[in-house]
Coordinates of C-alpha atoms and ligand atoms in Angstrom, one line a residue:
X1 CA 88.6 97.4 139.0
X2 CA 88.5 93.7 137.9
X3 CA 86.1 91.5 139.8
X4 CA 88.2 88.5 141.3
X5 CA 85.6 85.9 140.2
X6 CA 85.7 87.6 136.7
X7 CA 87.7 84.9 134.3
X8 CA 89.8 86.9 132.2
X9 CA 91.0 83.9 130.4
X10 CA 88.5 83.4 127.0
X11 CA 88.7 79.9 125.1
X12 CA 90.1 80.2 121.5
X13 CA 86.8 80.1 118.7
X14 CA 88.0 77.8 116.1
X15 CA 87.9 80.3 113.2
X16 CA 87.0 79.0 109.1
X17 CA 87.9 82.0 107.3
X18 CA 86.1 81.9 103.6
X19 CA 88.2 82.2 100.4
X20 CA 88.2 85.7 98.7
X21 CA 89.0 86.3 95.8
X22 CA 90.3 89.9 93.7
X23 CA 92.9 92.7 93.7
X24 CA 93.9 93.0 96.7
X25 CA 94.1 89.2 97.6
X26 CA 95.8 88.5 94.8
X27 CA 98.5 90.7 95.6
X28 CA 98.4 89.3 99.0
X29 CA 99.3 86.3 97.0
X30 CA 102.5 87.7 95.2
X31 CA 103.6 88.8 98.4
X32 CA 103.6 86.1 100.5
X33 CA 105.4 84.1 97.0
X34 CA 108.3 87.0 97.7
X35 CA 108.4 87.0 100.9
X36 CA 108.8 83.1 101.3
X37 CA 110.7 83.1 98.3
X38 CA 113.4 85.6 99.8
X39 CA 113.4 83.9 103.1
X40 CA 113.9 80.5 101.8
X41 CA 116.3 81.1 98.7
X42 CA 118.8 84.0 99.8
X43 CA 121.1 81.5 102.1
X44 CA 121.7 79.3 98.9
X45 CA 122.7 83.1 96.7
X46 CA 126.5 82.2 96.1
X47 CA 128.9 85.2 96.0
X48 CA 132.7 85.0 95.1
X49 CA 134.7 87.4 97.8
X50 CA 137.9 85.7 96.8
X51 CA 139.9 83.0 98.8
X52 CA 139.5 82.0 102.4
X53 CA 136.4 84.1 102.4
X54 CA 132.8 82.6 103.0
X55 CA 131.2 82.4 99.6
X56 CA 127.7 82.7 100.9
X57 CA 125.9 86.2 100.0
X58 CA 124.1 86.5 103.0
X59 CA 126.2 85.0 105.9
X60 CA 126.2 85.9 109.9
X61 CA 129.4 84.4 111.0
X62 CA 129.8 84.5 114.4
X63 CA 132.9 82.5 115.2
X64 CA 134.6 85.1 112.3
X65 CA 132.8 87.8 113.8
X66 CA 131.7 88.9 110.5
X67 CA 128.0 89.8 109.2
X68 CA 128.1 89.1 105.2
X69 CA 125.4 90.6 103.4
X70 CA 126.0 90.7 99.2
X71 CA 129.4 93.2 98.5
X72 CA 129.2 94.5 101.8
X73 CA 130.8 93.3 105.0
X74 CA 130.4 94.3 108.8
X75 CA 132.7 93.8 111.9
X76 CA 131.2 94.2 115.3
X77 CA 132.7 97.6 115.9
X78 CA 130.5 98.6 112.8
X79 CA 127.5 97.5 113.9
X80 CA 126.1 100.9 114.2
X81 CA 125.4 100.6 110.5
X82 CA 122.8 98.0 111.3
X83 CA 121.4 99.7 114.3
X84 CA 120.4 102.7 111.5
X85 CA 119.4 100.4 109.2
X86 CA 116.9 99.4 112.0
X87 CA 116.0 102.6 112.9
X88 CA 115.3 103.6 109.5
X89 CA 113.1 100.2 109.0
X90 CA 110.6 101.4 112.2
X91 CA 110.4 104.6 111.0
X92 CA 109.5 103.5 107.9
X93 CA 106.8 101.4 109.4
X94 CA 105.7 104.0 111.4
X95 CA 105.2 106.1 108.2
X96 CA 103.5 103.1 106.1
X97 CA 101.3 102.6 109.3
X98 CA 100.1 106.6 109.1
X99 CA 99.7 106.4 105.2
X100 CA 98.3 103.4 104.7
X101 CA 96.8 101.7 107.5
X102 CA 98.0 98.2 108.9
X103 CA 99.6 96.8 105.5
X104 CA 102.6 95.5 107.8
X105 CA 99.8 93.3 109.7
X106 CA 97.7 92.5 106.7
X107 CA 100.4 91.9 104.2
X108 CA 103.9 91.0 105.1
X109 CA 104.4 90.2 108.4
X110 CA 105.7 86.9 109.3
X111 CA 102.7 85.9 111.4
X112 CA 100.3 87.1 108.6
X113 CA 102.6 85.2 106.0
X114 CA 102.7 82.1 107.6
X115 CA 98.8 81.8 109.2
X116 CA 98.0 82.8 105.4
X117 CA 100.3 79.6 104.1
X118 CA 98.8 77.4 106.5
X119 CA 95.0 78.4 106.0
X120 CA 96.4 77.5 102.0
X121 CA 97.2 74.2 103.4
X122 CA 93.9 73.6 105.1
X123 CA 92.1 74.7 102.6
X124 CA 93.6 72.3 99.7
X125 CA 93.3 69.7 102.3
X126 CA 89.7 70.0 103.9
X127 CA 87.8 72.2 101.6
X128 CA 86.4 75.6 101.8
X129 CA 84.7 77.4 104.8
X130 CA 81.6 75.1 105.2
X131 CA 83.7 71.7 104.3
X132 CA 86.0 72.4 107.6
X133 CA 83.0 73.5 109.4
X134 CA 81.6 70.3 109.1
X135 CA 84.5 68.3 109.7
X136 CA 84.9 70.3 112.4
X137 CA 81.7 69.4 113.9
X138 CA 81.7 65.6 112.9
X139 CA 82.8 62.9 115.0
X140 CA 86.0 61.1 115.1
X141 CA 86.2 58.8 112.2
X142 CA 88.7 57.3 109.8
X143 CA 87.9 59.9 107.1
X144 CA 88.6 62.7 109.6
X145 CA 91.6 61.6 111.3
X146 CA 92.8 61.0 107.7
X147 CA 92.7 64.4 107.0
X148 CA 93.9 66.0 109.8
X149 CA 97.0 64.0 110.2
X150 CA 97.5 64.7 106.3
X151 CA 97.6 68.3 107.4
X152 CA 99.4 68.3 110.7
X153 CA 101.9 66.7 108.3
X154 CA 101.8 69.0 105.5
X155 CA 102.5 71.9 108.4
X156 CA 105.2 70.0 109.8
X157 CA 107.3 69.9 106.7
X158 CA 106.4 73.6 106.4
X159 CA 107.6 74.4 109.7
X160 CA 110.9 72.4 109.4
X161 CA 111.9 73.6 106.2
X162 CA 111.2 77.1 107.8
X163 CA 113.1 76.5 111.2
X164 CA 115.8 74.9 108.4
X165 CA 116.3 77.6 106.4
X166 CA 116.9 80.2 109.7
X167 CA 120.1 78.2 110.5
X168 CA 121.3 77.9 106.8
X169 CA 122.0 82.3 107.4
X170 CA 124.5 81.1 110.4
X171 CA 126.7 78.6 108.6
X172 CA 127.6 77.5 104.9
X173 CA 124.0 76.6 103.4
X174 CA 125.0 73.5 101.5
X175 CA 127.7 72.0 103.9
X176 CA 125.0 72.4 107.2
X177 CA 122.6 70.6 104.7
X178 CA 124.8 67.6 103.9
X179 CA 126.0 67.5 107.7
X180 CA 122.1 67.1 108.4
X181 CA 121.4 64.5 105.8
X182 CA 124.1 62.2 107.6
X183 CA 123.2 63.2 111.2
X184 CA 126.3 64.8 111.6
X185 CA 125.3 68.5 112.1
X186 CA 125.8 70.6 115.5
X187 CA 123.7 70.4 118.2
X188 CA 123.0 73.3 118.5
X189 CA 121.9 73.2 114.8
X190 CA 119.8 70.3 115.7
X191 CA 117.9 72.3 118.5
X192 CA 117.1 76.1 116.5
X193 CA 115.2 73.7 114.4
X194 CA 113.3 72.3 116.4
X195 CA 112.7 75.4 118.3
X196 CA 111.8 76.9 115.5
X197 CA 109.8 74.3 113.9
X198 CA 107.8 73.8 116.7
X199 CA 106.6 77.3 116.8
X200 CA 106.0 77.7 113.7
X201 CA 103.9 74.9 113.7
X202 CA 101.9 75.8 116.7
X203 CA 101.9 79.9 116.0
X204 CA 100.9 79.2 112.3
X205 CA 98.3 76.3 112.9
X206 CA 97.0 76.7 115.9
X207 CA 97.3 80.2 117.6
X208 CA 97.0 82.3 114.1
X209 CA 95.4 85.5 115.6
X210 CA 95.6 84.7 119.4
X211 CA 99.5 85.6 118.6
X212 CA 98.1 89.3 117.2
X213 CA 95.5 89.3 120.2
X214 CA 97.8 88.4 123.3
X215 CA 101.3 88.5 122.3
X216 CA 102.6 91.4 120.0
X217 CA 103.0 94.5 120.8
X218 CA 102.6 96.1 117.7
X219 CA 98.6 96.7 117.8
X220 CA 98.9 98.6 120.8
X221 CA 101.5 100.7 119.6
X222 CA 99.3 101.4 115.8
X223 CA 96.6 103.1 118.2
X224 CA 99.1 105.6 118.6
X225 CA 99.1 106.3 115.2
X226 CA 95.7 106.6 113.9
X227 CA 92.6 108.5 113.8
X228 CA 89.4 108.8 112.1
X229 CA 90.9 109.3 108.8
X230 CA 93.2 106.5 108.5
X231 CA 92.9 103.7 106.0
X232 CA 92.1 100.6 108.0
X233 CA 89.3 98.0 106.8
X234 CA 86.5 98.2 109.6
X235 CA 83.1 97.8 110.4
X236 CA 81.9 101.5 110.9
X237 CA 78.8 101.6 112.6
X238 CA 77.8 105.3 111.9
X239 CA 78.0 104.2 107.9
X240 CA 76.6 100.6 108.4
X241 CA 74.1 100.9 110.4
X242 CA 70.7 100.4 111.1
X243 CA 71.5 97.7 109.0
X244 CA 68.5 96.4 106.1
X245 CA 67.7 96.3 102.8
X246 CA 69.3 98.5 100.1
X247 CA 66.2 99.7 98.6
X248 CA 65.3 101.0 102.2
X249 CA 66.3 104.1 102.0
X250 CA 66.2 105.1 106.0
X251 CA 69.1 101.9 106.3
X252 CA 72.6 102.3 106.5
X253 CA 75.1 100.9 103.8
X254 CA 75.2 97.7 105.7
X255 CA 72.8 95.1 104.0
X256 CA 74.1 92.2 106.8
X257 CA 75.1 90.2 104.1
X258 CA 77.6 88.4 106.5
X259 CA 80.2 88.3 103.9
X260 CA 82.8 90.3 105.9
X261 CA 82.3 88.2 108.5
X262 CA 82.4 84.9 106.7
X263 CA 86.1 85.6 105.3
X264 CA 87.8 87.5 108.7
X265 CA 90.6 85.4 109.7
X266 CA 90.6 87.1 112.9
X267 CA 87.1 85.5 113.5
X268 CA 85.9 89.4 114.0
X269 CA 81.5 88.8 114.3
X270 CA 79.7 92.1 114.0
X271 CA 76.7 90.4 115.8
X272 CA 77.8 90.3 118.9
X273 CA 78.1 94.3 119.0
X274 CA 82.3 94.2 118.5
X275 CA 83.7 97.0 116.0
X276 CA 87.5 96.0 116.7
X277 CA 89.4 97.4 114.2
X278 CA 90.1 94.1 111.5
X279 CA 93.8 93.5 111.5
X280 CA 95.3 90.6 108.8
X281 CA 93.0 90.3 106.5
X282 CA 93.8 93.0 103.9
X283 CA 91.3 92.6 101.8
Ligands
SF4_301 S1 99.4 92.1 115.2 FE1 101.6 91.7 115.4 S2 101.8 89.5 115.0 FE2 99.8 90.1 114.2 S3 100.1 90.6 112.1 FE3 100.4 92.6 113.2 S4 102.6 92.7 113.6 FE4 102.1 90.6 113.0

């Protein structure tokens, strides 16, 4: 049972994952470009249904009642159709999950793809992993606040044009984009923005794997789902350990290089005895 006095509430670390560079990071890369780059673009795709029809490929209309997606169009009473489609999309992650191990987490979930687009932000901004270190431990100055607010900035357009481009799939893309340019859109257009802005903002920048950790259900659903066998990158202590020098042949493979360390977004520290299971990194 918990102790009353115990404090069940634990104070973020500030996390500096290091770059990494090769394969698989690279095609982290390409598909956080298509991911973003499907998001962002499909409510501009035109697509001629003939008159008095939306011309927007990908359209949820809800004072028509219609859901528009390329040649094919849905009416409420259809919706099954998308409940399947649905269906079929878990079951599919389910079966990625057994083969393959967390690629959902590591690779293209929305959280992943967005904490990774930030950290690119910080990164060009502040430097590398020792660079934000030591701005992070330096006093407030002019050269500090400089670049922080440059970021904060840099994430705020991010998130806007993010929050943006969810209400351009409710409503004709470039009329909703000329009525905000003169002020003149909804309200309620006005609002999803800034909900959505704002949380990108903070879950992106600021709560990156405390949104994994605390909020989704998803990793406690994977435990279901794996076993010894499964491809997952983790620290395995039976292999790593006792940990020493590679020409000592009584060591385990682990030469405590802190390397693996160094680069986990999820700020994962062998040290301290944890062998959680690593869950965006993907590398
Ligand atoms: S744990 Fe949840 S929020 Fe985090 S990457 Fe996986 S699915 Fe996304």
């Amino acid at each position: 049972m918990t102790n009353p006095s115990e404090n069940l509430y634990a104070a973020r670390e500030p996390i500096f994952p290091k770059r990494v560079y090769g394969k698989f990071r690279n095609l982290k890369w390409v598909v956080m470009l298509v991911t973003l780059g499907i998001y962002y673009i499909t409510p501009w795709i035109r697509w001629d249904r003939g008159p008095n029809l939306p011309d927007q490929a990908v359209l949820v209309d809800l004072a028509g009642r219609r859901f528009y997606f390329f040649w094919i169009e849905i009416w409420p009473h259809e919706f099954y159709f998308v409940a399947g489609l649905l269906i079929m999309a878990g079951l599919g992650l389910f079966l990625f999950t057994s083969a393959l191990g967390r690629v959902w987490c590591g690779y293209t979930c929305p959280q992943t793809v967005w904490t990774d687009l930030f950290i690119l932000v910080e990164r060009w901004i502040e430097g590398d992993r020792n660079a934000r270190l030591r701005l992070h431990r330096a006093n407030w100055s002019f050269a500090k606040a400089r670049l922080r607010v440059t970021k904060w900035v840099v994430w705020a357009l991010i998130a806007l044009a993010t929050g943006g481009a969810w209400v351009f799939y409710f409503a004709d893309a470039p009329t909703l984009a000329a009525q905000f340019l003169s002020l003149s859109a909804p309200y309620v257009a006005w609002v999803t923005v800034g909900i959505l802005a704002a949380t990108t903002f903070v879950f992106g920048g600021f709560m990156r794997e405390q949104v994994c950790i605390y909020m989704c259900p998803w990793p406690r659903i994977q435990g279901a789902m794996m076993d010894d066998d499964t491809l997952t990158v983790a620290y395995r202590d039976w292999r790593g350990e006792p940990r020493g020098k590679a020409r000592d042949s009584t060591a385990g493979d682990c030469v405590d290089c802190m390397a693996c360390v160094n680069v986990c977004p999820m700020g994962i520290d062998i040290r301290d005895g944890q062998q959680m299971e690593c869950i965006t990194c993907a590398l």
